[in-house]
Coordinates of N, CA, C and O in Angstrom, one line a residue:
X27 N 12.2 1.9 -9.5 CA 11.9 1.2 -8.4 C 10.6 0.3 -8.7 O 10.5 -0.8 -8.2
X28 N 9.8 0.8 -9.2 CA 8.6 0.1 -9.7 C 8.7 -1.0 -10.3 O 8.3 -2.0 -9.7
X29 N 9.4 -1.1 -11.5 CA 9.6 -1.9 -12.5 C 10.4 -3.3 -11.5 O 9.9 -4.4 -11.6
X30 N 11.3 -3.0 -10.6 CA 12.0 -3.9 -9.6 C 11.2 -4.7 -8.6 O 11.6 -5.9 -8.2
X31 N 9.9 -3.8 -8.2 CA 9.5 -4.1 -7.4 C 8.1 -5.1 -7.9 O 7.5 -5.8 -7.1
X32 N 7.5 -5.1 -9.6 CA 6.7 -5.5 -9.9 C 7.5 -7.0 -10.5 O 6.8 -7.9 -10.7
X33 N 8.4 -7.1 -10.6 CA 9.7 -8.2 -11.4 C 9.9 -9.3 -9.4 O 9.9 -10.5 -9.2
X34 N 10.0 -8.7 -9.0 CA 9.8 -9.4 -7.3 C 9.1 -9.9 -7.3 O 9.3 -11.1 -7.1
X35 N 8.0 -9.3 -7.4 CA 6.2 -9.8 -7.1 C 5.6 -10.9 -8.3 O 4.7 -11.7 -8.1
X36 N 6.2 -10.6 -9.4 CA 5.9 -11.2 -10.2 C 6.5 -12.9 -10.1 O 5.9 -14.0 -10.3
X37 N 8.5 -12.4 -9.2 CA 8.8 -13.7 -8.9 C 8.5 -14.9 -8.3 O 8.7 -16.1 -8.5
X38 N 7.9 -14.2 -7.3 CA 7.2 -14.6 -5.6 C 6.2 -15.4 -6.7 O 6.8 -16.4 -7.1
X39 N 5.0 -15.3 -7.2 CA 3.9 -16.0 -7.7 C 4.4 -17.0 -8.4 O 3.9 -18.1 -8.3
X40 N 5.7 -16.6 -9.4 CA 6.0 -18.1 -9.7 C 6.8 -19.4 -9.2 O 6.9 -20.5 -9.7
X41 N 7.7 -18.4 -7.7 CA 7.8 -19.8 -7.0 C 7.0 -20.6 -6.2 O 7.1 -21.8 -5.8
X42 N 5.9 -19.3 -5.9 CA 4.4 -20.2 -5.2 C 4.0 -20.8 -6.3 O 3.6 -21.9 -5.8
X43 N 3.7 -21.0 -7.3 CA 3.1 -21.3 -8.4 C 3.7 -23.1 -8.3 O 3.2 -24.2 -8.2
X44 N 5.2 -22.6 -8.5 CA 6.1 -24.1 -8.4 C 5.7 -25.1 -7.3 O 5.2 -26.2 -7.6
X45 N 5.8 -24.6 -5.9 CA 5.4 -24.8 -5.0 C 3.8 -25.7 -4.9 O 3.7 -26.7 -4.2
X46 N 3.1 -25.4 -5.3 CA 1.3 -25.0 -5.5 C 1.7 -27.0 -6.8 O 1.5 -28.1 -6.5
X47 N 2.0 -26.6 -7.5 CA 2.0 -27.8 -8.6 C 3.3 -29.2 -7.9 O 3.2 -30.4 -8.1
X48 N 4.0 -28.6 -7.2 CA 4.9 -29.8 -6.4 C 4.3 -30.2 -5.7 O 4.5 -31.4 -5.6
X49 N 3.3 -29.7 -4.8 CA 2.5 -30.4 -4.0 C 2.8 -29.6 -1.7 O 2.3 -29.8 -0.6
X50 N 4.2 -28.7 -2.4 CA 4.6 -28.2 -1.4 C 3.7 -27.3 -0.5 O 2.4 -27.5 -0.6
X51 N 4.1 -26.0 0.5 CA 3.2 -25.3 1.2 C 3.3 -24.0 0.6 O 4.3 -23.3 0.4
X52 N 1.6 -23.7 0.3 CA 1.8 -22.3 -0.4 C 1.0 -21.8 0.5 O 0.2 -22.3 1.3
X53 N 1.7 -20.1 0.1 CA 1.0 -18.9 1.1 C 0.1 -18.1 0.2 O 0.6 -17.9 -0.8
X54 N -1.0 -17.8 0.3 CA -0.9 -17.3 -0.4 C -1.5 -15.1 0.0 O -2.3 -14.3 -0.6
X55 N -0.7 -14.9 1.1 CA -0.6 -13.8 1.9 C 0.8 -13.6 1.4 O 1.6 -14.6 1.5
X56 N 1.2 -12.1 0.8 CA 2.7 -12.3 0.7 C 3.0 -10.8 1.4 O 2.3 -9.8 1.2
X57 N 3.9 -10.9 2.0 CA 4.7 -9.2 3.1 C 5.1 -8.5 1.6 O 6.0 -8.8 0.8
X58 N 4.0 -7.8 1.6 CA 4.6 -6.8 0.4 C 5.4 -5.3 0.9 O 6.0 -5.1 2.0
X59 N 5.1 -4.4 0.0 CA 5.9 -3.3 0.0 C 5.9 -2.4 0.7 O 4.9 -1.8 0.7
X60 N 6.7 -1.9 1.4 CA 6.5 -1.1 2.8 C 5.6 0.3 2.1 O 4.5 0.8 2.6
X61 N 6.3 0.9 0.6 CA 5.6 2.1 0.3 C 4.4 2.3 -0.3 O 4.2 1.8 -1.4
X62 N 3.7 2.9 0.2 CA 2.2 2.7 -1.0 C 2.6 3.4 -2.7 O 1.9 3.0 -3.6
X63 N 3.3 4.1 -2.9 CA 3.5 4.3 -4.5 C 4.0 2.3 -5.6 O 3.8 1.9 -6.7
X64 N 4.8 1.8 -3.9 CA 5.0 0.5 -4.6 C 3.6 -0.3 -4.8 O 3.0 -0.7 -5.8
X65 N 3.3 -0.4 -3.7 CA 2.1 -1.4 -3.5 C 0.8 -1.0 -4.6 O -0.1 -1.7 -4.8
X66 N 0.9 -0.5 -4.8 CA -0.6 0.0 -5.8 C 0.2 -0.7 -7.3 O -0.7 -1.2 -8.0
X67 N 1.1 -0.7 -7.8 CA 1.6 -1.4 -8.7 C 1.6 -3.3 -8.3 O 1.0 -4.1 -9.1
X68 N 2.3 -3.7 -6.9 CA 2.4 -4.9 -6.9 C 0.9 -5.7 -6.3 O 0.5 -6.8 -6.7
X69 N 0.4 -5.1 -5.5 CA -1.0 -5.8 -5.1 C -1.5 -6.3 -6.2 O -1.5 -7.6 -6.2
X70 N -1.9 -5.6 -7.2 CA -2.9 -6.2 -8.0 C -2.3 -7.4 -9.1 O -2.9 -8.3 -9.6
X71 N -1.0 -7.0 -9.2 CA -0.6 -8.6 -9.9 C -0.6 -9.4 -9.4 O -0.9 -10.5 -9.9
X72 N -0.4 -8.9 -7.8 CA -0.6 -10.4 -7.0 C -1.5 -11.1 -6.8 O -1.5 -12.2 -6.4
X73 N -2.9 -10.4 -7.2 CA -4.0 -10.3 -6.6 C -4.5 -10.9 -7.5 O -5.3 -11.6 -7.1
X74 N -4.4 -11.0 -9.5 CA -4.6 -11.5 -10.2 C -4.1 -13.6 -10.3 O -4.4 -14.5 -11.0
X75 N -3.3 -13.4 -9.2 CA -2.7 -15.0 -9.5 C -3.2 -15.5 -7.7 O -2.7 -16.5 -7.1
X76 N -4.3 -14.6 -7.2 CA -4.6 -15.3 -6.1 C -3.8 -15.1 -4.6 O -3.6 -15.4 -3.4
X77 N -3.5 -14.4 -5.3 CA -2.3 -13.7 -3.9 C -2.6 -12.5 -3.3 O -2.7 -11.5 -3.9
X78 N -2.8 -12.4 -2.1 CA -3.0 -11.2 -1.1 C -1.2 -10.5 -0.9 O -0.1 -11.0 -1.2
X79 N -1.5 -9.5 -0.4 CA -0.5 -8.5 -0.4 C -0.7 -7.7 1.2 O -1.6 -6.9 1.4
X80 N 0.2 -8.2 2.1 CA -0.1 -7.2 3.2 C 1.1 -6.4 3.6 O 2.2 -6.8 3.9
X81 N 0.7 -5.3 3.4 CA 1.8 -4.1 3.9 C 2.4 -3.7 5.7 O 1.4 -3.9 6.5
X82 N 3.2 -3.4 6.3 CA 3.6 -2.3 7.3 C 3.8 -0.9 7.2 O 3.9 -0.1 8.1
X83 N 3.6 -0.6 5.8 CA 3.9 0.8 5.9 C 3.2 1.5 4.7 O 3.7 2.6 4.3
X84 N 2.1 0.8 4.2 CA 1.5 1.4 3.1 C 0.4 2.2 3.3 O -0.8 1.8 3.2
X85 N 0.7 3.2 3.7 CA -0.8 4.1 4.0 C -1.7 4.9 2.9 O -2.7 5.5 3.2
X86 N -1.2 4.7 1.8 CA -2.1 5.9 1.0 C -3.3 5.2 0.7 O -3.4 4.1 0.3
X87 N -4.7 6.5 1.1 CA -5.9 6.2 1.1 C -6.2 5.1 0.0 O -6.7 4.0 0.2
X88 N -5.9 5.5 -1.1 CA -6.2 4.6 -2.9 C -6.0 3.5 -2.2 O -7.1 3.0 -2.5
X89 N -5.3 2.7 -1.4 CA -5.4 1.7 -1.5 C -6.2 0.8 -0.1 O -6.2 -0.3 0.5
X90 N -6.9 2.2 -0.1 CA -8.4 1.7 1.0 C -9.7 1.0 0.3 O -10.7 0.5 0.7
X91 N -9.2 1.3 -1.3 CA -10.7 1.2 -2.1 C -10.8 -0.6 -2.3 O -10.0 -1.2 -2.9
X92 N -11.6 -1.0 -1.8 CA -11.8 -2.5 -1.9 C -11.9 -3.3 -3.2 O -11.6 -4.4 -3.4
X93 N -12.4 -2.0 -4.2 CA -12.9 -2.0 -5.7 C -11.7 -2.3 -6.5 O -11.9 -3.1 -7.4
X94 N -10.8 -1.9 -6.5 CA -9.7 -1.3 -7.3 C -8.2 -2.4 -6.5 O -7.4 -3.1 -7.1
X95 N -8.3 -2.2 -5.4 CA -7.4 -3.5 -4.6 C -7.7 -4.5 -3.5 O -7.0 -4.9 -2.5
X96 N -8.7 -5.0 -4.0 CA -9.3 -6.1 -3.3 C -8.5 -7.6 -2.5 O -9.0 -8.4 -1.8
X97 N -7.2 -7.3 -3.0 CA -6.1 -8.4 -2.2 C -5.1 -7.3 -1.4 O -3.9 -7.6 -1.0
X98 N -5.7 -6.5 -1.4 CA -4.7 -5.3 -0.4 C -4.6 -5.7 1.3 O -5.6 -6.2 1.8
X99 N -3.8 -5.5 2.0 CA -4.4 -5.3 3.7 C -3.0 -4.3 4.4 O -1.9 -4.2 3.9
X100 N -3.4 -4.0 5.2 CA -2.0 -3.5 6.0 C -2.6 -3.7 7.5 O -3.7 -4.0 8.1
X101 N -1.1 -3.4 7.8 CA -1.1 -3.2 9.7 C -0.7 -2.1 10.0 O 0.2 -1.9 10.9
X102 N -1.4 -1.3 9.3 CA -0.8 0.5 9.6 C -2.2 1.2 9.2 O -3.0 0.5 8.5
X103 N -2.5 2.1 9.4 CA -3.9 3.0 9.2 C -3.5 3.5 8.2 O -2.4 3.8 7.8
X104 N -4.7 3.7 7.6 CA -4.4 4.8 6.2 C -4.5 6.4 6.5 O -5.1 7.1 7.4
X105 N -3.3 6.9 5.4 CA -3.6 8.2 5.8 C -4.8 9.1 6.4 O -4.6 10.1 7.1
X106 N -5.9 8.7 6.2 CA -7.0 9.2 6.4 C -7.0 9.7 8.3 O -7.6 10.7 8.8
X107 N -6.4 8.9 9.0 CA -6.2 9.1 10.1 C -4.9 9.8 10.3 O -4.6 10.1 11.4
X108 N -4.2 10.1 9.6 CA -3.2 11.3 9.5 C -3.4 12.5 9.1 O -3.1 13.4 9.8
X109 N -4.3 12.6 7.7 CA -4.8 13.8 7.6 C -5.7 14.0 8.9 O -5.5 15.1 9.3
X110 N -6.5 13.3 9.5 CA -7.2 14.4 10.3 C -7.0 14.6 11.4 O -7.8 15.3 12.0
X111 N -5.6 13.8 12.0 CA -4.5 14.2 13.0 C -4.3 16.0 12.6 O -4.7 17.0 13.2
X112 N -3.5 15.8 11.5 CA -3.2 17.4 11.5 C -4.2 18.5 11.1 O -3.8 19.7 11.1
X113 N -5.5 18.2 10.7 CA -6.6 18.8 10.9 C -7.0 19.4 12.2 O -7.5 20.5 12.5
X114 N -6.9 18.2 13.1 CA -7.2 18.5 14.5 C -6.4 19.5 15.4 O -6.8 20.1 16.3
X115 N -4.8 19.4 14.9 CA -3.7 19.9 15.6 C -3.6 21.8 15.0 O -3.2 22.8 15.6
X116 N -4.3 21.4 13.7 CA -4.3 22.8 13.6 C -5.5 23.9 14.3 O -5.4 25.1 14.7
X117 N -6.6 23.0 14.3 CA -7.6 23.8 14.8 C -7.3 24.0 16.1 O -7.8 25.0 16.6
X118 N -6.4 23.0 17.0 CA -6.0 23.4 18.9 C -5.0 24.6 18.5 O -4.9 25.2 19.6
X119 N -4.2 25.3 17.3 CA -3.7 26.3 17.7 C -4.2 28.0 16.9 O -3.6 29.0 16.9
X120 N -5.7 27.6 16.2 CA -6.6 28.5 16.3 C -5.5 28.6 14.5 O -5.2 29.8 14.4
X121 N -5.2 28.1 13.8 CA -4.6 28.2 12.4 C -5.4 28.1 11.3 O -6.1 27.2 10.9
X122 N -5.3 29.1 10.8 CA -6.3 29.1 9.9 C -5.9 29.0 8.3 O -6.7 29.2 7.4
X123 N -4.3 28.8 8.3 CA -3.8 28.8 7.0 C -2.7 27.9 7.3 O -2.1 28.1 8.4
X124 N -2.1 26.2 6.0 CA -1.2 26.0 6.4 C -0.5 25.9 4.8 O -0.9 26.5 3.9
X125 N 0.4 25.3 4.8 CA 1.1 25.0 3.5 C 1.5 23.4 3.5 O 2.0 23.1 4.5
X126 N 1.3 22.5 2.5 CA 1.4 21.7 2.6 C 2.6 21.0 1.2 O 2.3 21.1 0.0
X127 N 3.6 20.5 1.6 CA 4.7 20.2 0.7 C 4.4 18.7 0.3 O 4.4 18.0 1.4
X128 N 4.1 17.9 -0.8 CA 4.2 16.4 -0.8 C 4.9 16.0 -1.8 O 5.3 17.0 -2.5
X129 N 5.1 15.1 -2.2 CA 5.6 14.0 -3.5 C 4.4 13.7 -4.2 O 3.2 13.6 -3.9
X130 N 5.1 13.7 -5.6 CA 3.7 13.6 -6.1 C 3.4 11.8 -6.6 O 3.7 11.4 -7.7
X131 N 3.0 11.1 -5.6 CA 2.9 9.5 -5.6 C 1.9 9.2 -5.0 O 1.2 10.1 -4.4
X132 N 1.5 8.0 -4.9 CA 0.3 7.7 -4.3 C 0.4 7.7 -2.3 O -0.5 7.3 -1.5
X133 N 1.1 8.0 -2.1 CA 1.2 8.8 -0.5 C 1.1 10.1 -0.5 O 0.0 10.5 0.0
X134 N 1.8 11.0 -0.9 CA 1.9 12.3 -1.0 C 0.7 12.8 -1.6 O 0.3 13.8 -0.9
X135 N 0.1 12.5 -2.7 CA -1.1 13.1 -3.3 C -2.4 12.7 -2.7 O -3.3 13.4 -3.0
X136 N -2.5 11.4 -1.7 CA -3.7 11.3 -1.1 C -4.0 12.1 0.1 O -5.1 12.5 0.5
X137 N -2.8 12.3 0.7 CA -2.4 12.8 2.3 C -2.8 13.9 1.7 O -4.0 14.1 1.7
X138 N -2.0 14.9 1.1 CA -2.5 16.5 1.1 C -3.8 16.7 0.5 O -4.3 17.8 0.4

């Protein structure tokens, strides 16, 4: 999925690129990848040719760091406001142990 999803991103910049030298309208904001395991691969290529990357559904923290993905944005909160959802929900039922199952990707390993 990666490899698909960086071959996309990679495409997009060179038909903005076409666009940009025709004299046509370039964006240079593109609706990227809904998952954050994708987006931490495609931001930064895009981000290298001048291109921002905004997500719907990219939450994992890593890609809060300004340093590291500087053409990042979303319209979704980062996990960080999930983890301490379920922080909160555990302490209203007095829990003092939980178990936590994830993927091991850049969602799953930030959240737990």
């Amino acid at each position: 999925q990666s490899g698909e999803a960086l071959k996309h991103a990679l495409g997009i910049i060179d038909i903005e690129q076409q666009k940009v030298d025709g004299n046509d309208t370039y964006f240079p904001i593109v609706l990227g990848c809904p998952w954050s395991s994708l987006s931490t691969i495609t931001s930064p290529a895009l981000g290298e040719f001048g291109h921002g990357q905004i997500s719907s559904g990219a939450t994992s923290i890593a890609l809060s760091n300004p340093n590291r993905y500087p053409h990042f944005y979303r319209t979704i909160p980062s996990d960080a406001l999930q983890a301490q959802g379920i922080i909160e929900f555990a302490k209203e039922f007095n829990w003092t142990k939980l178990s936590v199952i994830y993927v091991n990707d850049a969602y799953g390993v930030y959240l737990s």
